[in-house]
Amino acid sequence: MMNKKDVPLPRLIGFQNARLAWLLLFVGLLITAALWVFSVELVKDRTEARFQTQSMQLKTAIEERLLNYEQVLAGSAGLFAVTNGVSRDEWRTYVRRIDIERYYPGIQGIGYTERVTGRNVVDHIARIRRQGLTDYQIRPAGGRTEYYPIVFLEPGTERNQRAYGYDAFDDPVHRRAMEQGRDSGAPTMTGKVVLVQEEVDDSQAGFLMYHPVYAGAQVPDDMAERQYLLQGFVFSAFRMNNLMDGIVGLISPFLDVRIYDGDVVARDTLMYGSNLGSLDDDYTFSLSQQVVHGERTWLLQTRSTPAFDYLASDPRPKIVLAAGIIVSLLLFAFSLTLVRSRLQTQMSTGRYRAITEGASNITLVFDRHGAPLYASPSCEHILGFAPEQINKLRIDSLVHQDDWPQLLACFEQALATPGRPVPIVRARVKDIDGTWREMEGSYTAMLDEPGVGGVVLSLRDLTELKTAQSELHRLAFYDPLTGLANRQLFKDRLAHTVRRSRRSGEPAALMFIDLDGFKRINDTLGHDAGDQLLVHVARWLTGCVREEDSVARLGGDEFVVLLSSINGPQAAAKVAETILGQICQRVRIQEHDIGVTGSIGVAMIPHDSEEPGTLMKYADLAMYKAKERGRNNCQFFTAAMNIQAARRLLQHEELLSALDADRFVLHYQPKFDLAQQRVIGVEAFLRWRHPEKGLIPAQQFISLAEESGLIVRLGELGLRQACIQIQALERAGFEGLQVAVNFSFKQVVDPGFLDMFRQVITETGVAPERLELELPAELLNHDPRMLREVLGALHDIGVCLILDNFGTGACSLAALQRLPLDAVKIDHQFIRDIPYNSSATDVTSAVIALAHKLRLTVIAEGVETPQQLSFLKAAGCAQCQGNLFSYPLDEDALIGFLVQQHERALIS
């Protein structure tokens, strides 16, 4: 604690003595203010990004919902196309099966308006009344050339029954939409209307979607013909509140949402307003978007609310401010402590001089003529000279001739200013081995100090420090494998290029390069071979650009190239073409000629963005687009890529939520043995039980699951449900049936696949013999050693292994012969063209013959006609499955089907 009698407080905090402490306090508070402002802006940007995301997700959800409803109407119109006439009971049964209340919220009913000419009105009314609608009458009354009264409307609620006979064509809003649909042959939407079945006290905005129905199964090509052949319209009535509340509540519950009919904001055109509509003047962000569907445009307006801002608030700016102030005050207090110590030392009545020594310092004492008198012990392990030898050495011979004059001048300066250290001087000093070592030191003349009596030279060895600094710099900014700039250094270079491009207006280009097939090289030849290839690629890339350009390795097989100045996209494309040509060359590594290709994404500076982080993201998105388009090509960034990435993120989040909520089920398609003419097993198909879209087949979400890494969890879920179904079949008396489960390429090559499989069958208690694993044909092109290990382990415990999609793509027949497979399944694309396509019949016969040669059971999938079945029997196919025998069934329907098949077998 400070002794106030020694150092008074006014003197301690005075600016003359505490200059450094006040400077530290000022700088600390200045940095704190800057960080606080930055954090506040960062939170605001994140909040705005969240608002923009929710608004765009809301627009996408509305568009998808309208598209689903359009598909429902298309299916309803198709009912008239495939039959000569639809009865009221048939219409009621069809709409009930659609289950609109569960899968299509917002639809008040699905109906049909029949086209009636003026001379057929009386017959039409009599016919409808004979169908049970005794009070049926066309409304509004009046003579017209054509009428379009509502004759069907389900579900048959009391509210919907009030709409029978209503001729919407008499209303200008409805007529405009119906005429557009009639002439275009496509679904159309009306503007804002109040539904005819609404109560007086419960009127809310609504709209209708019309789908034209023509005589015949096709839409006529000519407009006049479409007008002549029109039979009526299939329509759906929607209440906007019922349609929108679920979407808004799920996606943006804390946003003020308004929907206007058309593109003008007005009270008369308001179709929907959320419950937060009273907050007109209290919002931070707003966004207007257009929803275009069915020849109609809606204006979707979203605004933030205080509740949204509160939920998006972040305490970190306050934490940054408080922490910065505290740290600044602590630094100020610490500096005052140092000032106090210095003042106490200066106030001391005696001064002591000590010659300190350290392991990295050398202390030498000279007389006034420069002759050495003393050397510290550290001189021996730093320079190699024993301290007692120092007086025999010539100091000028140990110092580099270029540094000796400066060192001598400092010695003379020290003699002229006794008791004061001269400025630090650097010199190269030779050690006993003749190696020059970088050293720095200063002279202090202490000729009158007792125990010293000379000029003290304190030297510090900088050799190891410089080496360490150089190594730290290399490790901090360069890739240790290739010697290229690393991510940190490249960020600095990119930021500098962006600033220069912004000032000068001269364009630059950022290229994101990913090697195609590099993982295969790592897996087959090892990481050492992969590292050697990366070194070659780094050298090739460096040779493709100028000295002022930058090449960096971000990690793995990802490289980036920064063209610091370029004429335009055409010049960037030429450089990318040169790079692709260089990467494609093959190189000899570990007695193998190996090579890869590259996928390049390009973002232009400053056209695409002026933010380094955003440019990296855009170039990365463009690179992934290049991979999607077949790899070994270059793609420039477009705005559509960013929208697609956001949509994929939304789909990934939806898929993850479905996994967490256990919304996946299995359906089962029976598999028949053609010789025994009985069911011998079933194939499990994964289905996503979507709350809005209904059951979604696996083909629509498997690729998304593979991209997002969720495919492994989906595979375990499907296998576990299949094992549970096996136990249910055993309890029902069907012990001999096998259940086939499909696995994708990424699931099988996952390192934890075997452990997962063993854990599931152990926990469920299912015998491995009851399981069949259907594996994709692309596995045959993978590492055969890994495949033999995995498939051999499964085969040894009794699992039946089936190669799926056989005959499609390129596969290794040698691998097919070496792997422990039990059966092959002919892909459905060959089966569907039998017997009308000779090429399909020839390929199928060849596949069956090849499988017989390899002693493999042949299974055909997708069998739908008796002609296909007859051909497969004649060709020697052993097993079949397809819609000819049965559609995929849920658990309950499967048991009923099997019982029915068993009873037929007993009768026969």
Short mmCIF file of N, CA and C in Angstrom, two decimals, residues 399-491:
data_model
loop_
_atom_site.label_atom_id
_atom_site.label_comp_id
_atom_site.label_asym_id
_atom_site.label_seq_id
_atom_site.Cartn_x
_atom_site.Cartn_y
_atom_site.Cartn_z
N VAL A 399 33.98 -8.44 -33.03
CA VAL A 399 32.86 -7.65 -33.52
C VAL A 399 33.01 -7.45 -35.02
N HIS A 400 31.90 -7.53 -35.75
CA HIS A 400 31.91 -7.35 -37.21
C HIS A 400 32.47 -5.98 -37.53
N GLN A 401 33.30 -5.92 -38.57
CA GLN A 401 34.00 -4.67 -38.90
C GLN A 401 33.03 -3.54 -39.24
N ASP A 402 31.83 -3.87 -39.75
CA ASP A 402 30.87 -2.81 -40.06
C ASP A 402 30.21 -2.24 -38.80
N ASP A 403 30.18 -3.03 -37.71
CA ASP A 403 29.51 -2.60 -36.48
C ASP A 403 30.49 -2.02 -35.45
N TRP A 404 31.77 -2.25 -35.66
CA TRP A 404 32.74 -1.82 -34.65
C TRP A 404 32.79 -0.30 -34.47
N PRO A 405 32.75 0.52 -35.52
CA PRO A 405 32.81 1.97 -35.31
C PRO A 405 31.63 2.49 -34.47
N GLN A 406 30.45 1.96 -34.70
CA GLN A 406 29.30 2.42 -33.93
C GLN A 406 29.44 2.01 -32.46
N LEU A 407 29.93 0.80 -32.22
CA LEU A 407 30.13 0.33 -30.86
C LEU A 407 31.17 1.19 -30.14
N LEU A 408 32.23 1.56 -30.86
CA LEU A 408 33.28 2.39 -30.28
C LEU A 408 32.77 3.80 -29.97
N ALA A 409 31.92 4.32 -30.87
CA ALA A 409 31.35 5.65 -30.64
C ALA A 409 30.47 5.65 -29.39
N CYS A 410 29.72 4.60 -29.18
CA CYS A 410 28.86 4.51 -27.99
C CYS A 410 29.72 4.44 -26.72
N PHE A 411 30.87 3.78 -26.81
CA PHE A 411 31.77 3.71 -25.65
C PHE A 411 32.27 5.11 -25.29
N GLU A 412 32.64 5.89 -26.29
CA GLU A 412 33.11 7.24 -26.03
C GLU A 412 31.97 8.11 -25.46
N GLN A 413 30.73 7.89 -25.96
CA GLN A 413 29.58 8.66 -25.46
C GLN A 413 29.31 8.32 -24.00
N ALA A 414 29.49 7.05 -23.62
CA ALA A 414 29.29 6.66 -22.22
C ALA A 414 30.31 7.32 -21.32
N LEU A 415 31.56 7.42 -21.77
CA LEU A 415 32.58 8.09 -20.97
C LEU A 415 32.24 9.57 -20.78
N ALA A 416 31.60 10.16 -21.79
CA ALA A 416 31.28 11.58 -21.71
C ALA A 416 30.08 11.84 -20.82
N THR A 417 29.22 10.86 -20.61
CA THR A 417 28.01 11.03 -19.78
C THR A 417 28.00 9.96 -18.70
N PRO A 418 28.85 10.05 -17.69
CA PRO A 418 28.92 9.00 -16.67
C PRO A 418 27.60 8.86 -15.90
N GLY A 419 27.26 7.62 -15.58
CA GLY A 419 26.05 7.32 -14.81
C GLY A 419 24.79 7.22 -15.65
N ARG A 420 24.84 7.57 -16.91
CA ARG A 420 23.67 7.48 -17.76
C ARG A 420 23.88 6.44 -18.86
N PRO A 421 22.91 5.54 -19.07
CA PRO A 421 23.05 4.56 -20.15
C PRO A 421 22.88 5.22 -21.50
N VAL A 422 23.72 4.85 -22.45
CA VAL A 422 23.62 5.38 -23.80
C VAL A 422 22.53 4.60 -24.55
N PRO A 423 22.00 5.12 -25.66
CA PRO A 423 20.98 4.39 -26.42
C PRO A 423 21.46 3.01 -26.83
N ILE A 424 20.50 2.10 -26.97
CA ILE A 424 20.81 0.70 -27.31
C ILE A 424 21.40 0.63 -28.71
N VAL A 425 22.44 -0.18 -28.85
CA VAL A 425 23.11 -0.35 -30.11
C VAL A 425 23.14 -1.85 -30.45
N ARG A 426 23.07 -2.17 -31.74
CA ARG A 426 23.11 -3.56 -32.17
C ARG A 426 24.43 -3.84 -32.88
N ALA A 427 24.90 -5.09 -32.71
CA ALA A 427 26.17 -5.48 -33.31
C ALA A 427 26.19 -6.99 -33.52
N ARG A 428 26.98 -7.41 -34.50
CA ARG A 428 27.18 -8.84 -34.75
C ARG A 428 28.48 -9.26 -34.08
N VAL A 429 28.39 -10.31 -33.23
CA VAL A 429 29.53 -10.78 -32.45
C VAL A 429 29.80 -12.23 -32.82
N LYS A 430 31.10 -12.54 -33.03
CA LYS A 430 31.49 -13.89 -33.44
C LYS A 430 31.71 -14.77 -32.21
N ASP A 431 31.12 -16.01 -32.26
CA ASP A 431 31.34 -16.94 -31.15
C ASP A 431 32.57 -17.78 -31.44
N ILE A 432 32.86 -18.74 -30.55
CA ILE A 432 34.09 -19.52 -30.67
C ILE A 432 34.11 -20.39 -31.92
N ASP A 433 32.90 -20.70 -32.48
CA ASP A 433 32.81 -21.52 -33.70
C ASP A 433 32.87 -20.68 -34.96
N GLY A 434 32.98 -19.34 -34.83
CA GLY A 434 33.04 -18.47 -35.98
C GLY A 434 31.69 -18.06 -36.52
N THR A 435 30.62 -18.34 -35.77
CA THR A 435 29.26 -17.98 -36.21
C THR A 435 28.93 -16.58 -35.70
N TRP A 436 28.38 -15.77 -36.62
CA TRP A 436 27.97 -14.43 -36.22
C TRP A 436 26.62 -14.50 -35.50
N ARG A 437 26.53 -13.84 -34.35
CA ARG A 437 25.31 -13.82 -33.54
C ARG A 437 24.84 -12.38 -33.39
N GLU A 438 23.53 -12.18 -33.62
CA GLU A 438 22.94 -10.85 -33.47
C GLU A 438 22.78 -10.54 -31.98
N MET A 439 23.34 -9.37 -31.55
CA MET A 439 23.25 -8.98 -30.15
C MET A 439 22.93 -7.50 -30.07
N GLU A 440 22.33 -7.09 -28.93
CA GLU A 440 22.08 -5.67 -28.68
C GLU A 440 22.45 -5.36 -27.24
N GLY A 441 22.86 -4.12 -27.00
CA GLY A 441 23.25 -3.76 -25.64
C GLY A 441 23.46 -2.26 -25.51
N SER A 442 23.87 -1.86 -24.33
CA SER A 442 24.12 -0.44 -24.06
C SER A 442 25.28 -0.31 -23.06
N TYR A 443 25.97 0.84 -23.14
CA TYR A 443 27.09 1.16 -22.22
C TYR A 443 26.58 2.03 -21.09
N THR A 444 27.17 1.83 -19.90
CA THR A 444 26.95 2.73 -18.77
C THR A 444 28.29 2.93 -18.06
N ALA A 445 28.74 4.18 -17.99
CA ALA A 445 30.03 4.46 -17.34
C ALA A 445 29.86 4.48 -15.83
N MET A 446 30.52 3.57 -15.12
CA MET A 446 30.46 3.48 -13.65
C MET A 446 31.90 3.44 -13.09
N LEU A 447 32.69 4.36 -13.57
CA LEU A 447 34.09 4.36 -13.16
C LEU A 447 34.26 4.67 -11.68
N ASP A 448 33.33 5.46 -11.09
CA ASP A 448 33.46 5.86 -9.69
C ASP A 448 32.63 4.99 -8.75
N GLU A 449 31.87 4.01 -9.29
CA GLU A 449 31.06 3.15 -8.43
C GLU A 449 31.94 2.12 -7.74
N PRO A 450 31.81 2.01 -6.42
CA PRO A 450 32.60 1.00 -5.70
C PRO A 450 32.26 -0.41 -6.17
N GLY A 451 33.20 -1.24 -6.39
CA GLY A 451 33.02 -2.61 -6.83
C GLY A 451 32.87 -2.75 -8.32
N VAL A 452 32.78 -1.62 -9.03
CA VAL A 452 32.66 -1.70 -10.49
C VAL A 452 33.91 -1.10 -11.12
N GLY A 453 34.01 0.20 -11.05
CA GLY A 453 35.21 0.87 -11.52
C GLY A 453 35.48 0.69 -12.99
N GLY A 454 34.46 0.78 -13.83
CA GLY A 454 34.68 0.64 -15.26
C GLY A 454 33.42 1.01 -16.03
N VAL A 455 33.51 0.76 -17.29
CA VAL A 455 32.37 1.00 -18.18
C VAL A 455 31.69 -0.35 -18.42
N VAL A 456 30.40 -0.41 -18.09
CA VAL A 456 29.66 -1.68 -18.17
C VAL A 456 28.96 -1.78 -19.53
N LEU A 457 29.17 -2.89 -20.21
CA LEU A 457 28.48 -3.20 -21.47
C LEU A 457 27.57 -4.41 -21.22
N SER A 458 26.26 -4.23 -21.37
CA SER A 458 25.29 -5.32 -21.19
C SER A 458 24.76 -5.73 -22.56
N LEU A 459 25.03 -6.97 -22.93
CA LEU A 459 24.64 -7.48 -24.25
C LEU A 459 23.56 -8.56 -24.11
N ARG A 460 22.62 -8.53 -25.01
CA ARG A 460 21.56 -9.56 -25.04
C ARG A 460 21.59 -10.26 -26.38
N ASP A 461 21.59 -11.61 -26.34
CA ASP A 461 21.66 -12.41 -27.57
C ASP A 461 20.28 -12.42 -28.25
N LEU A 462 20.25 -11.94 -29.49
CA LEU A 462 18.99 -11.89 -30.25
C LEU A 462 18.86 -13.01 -31.27
N THR A 463 19.84 -13.89 -31.37
CA THR A 463 19.83 -14.92 -32.43
C THR A 463 18.64 -15.84 -32.30
N GLU A 464 18.47 -16.40 -31.11
CA GLU A 464 17.36 -17.33 -30.91
C GLU A 464 16.01 -16.59 -30.98
N LEU A 465 16.00 -15.33 -30.50
CA LEU A 465 14.78 -14.55 -30.56
C LEU A 465 14.37 -14.29 -31.99
N LYS A 466 15.36 -13.90 -32.85
CA LYS A 466 15.05 -13.66 -34.24
C LYS A 466 14.60 -14.93 -34.95
N THR A 467 15.26 -16.05 -34.62
CA THR A 467 14.85 -17.32 -35.22
C THR A 467 13.43 -17.68 -34.81
N ALA A 468 13.13 -17.49 -33.51
CA ALA A 468 11.79 -17.81 -33.01
C ALA A 468 10.75 -16.88 -33.64
N GLN A 469 11.11 -15.58 -33.76
CA GLN A 469 10.17 -14.65 -34.37
C GLN A 469 9.90 -15.00 -35.83
N SER A 470 10.96 -15.38 -36.54
CA SER A 470 10.79 -15.77 -37.93
C SER A 470 9.92 -17.02 -38.05
N GLU A 471 10.14 -18.00 -37.15
CA GLU A 471 9.35 -19.24 -37.19
C GLU A 471 7.90 -18.96 -36.80
N LEU A 472 7.70 -18.11 -35.79
CA LEU A 472 6.34 -17.77 -35.40
C LEU A 472 5.60 -17.07 -36.53
N HIS A 473 6.31 -16.19 -37.22
CA HIS A 473 5.69 -15.50 -38.35
C HIS A 473 5.31 -16.48 -39.46
N ARG A 474 6.21 -17.45 -39.70
CA ARG A 474 5.90 -18.44 -40.74
C ARG A 474 4.70 -19.30 -40.33
N LEU A 475 4.67 -19.76 -39.08
CA LEU A 475 3.57 -20.60 -38.63
C LEU A 475 2.25 -19.82 -38.57
N ALA A 476 2.34 -18.52 -38.26
CA ALA A 476 1.12 -17.73 -38.11
C ALA A 476 0.51 -17.36 -39.45
N PHE A 477 1.31 -17.25 -40.50
CA PHE A 477 0.78 -16.72 -41.76
C PHE A 477 0.99 -17.62 -42.97
N TYR A 478 1.64 -18.78 -42.80
CA TYR A 478 1.89 -19.64 -43.96
C TYR A 478 1.52 -21.08 -43.64
N ASP A 479 1.08 -21.77 -44.67
CA ASP A 479 0.71 -23.18 -44.54
C ASP A 479 1.98 -24.02 -44.43
N PRO A 480 2.13 -24.83 -43.39
CA PRO A 480 3.38 -25.58 -43.21
C PRO A 480 3.62 -26.63 -44.28
N LEU A 481 2.57 -27.14 -44.95
CA LEU A 481 2.76 -28.20 -45.95
C LEU A 481 3.18 -27.62 -47.29
N THR A 482 2.46 -26.64 -47.80
CA THR A 482 2.70 -26.13 -49.15
C THR A 482 3.53 -24.86 -49.19
N GLY A 483 3.67 -24.17 -48.05
CA GLY A 483 4.36 -22.90 -48.04
C GLY A 483 3.53 -21.75 -48.55
N LEU A 484 2.28 -22.01 -48.92
CA LEU A 484 1.41 -20.93 -49.37
C LEU A 484 0.89 -20.13 -48.18
N ALA A 485 0.34 -18.98 -48.46
CA ALA A 485 -0.30 -18.18 -47.41
C ALA A 485 -1.46 -18.98 -46.81
N ASN A 486 -1.65 -18.81 -45.48
CA ASN A 486 -2.77 -19.50 -44.83
C ASN A 486 -4.00 -18.59 -44.81
N ARG A 487 -5.03 -19.03 -44.12
CA ARG A 487 -6.29 -18.30 -44.10
C ARG A 487 -6.12 -16.90 -43.52
N GLN A 488 -5.33 -16.77 -42.42
CA GLN A 488 -5.18 -15.47 -41.76
C GLN A 488 -4.51 -14.46 -42.67
N LEU A 489 -3.39 -14.86 -43.29
CA LEU A 489 -2.68 -13.95 -44.18
C LEU A 489 -3.52 -13.62 -45.41
N PHE A 490 -4.24 -14.62 -45.92
CA PHE A 490 -5.06 -14.37 -47.11
C PHE A 490 -6.18 -13.39 -46.81
N LYS A 491 -6.76 -13.46 -45.60
CA LYS A 491 -7.79 -12.49 -45.24
C LYS A 491 -7.26 -11.07 -45.30
#
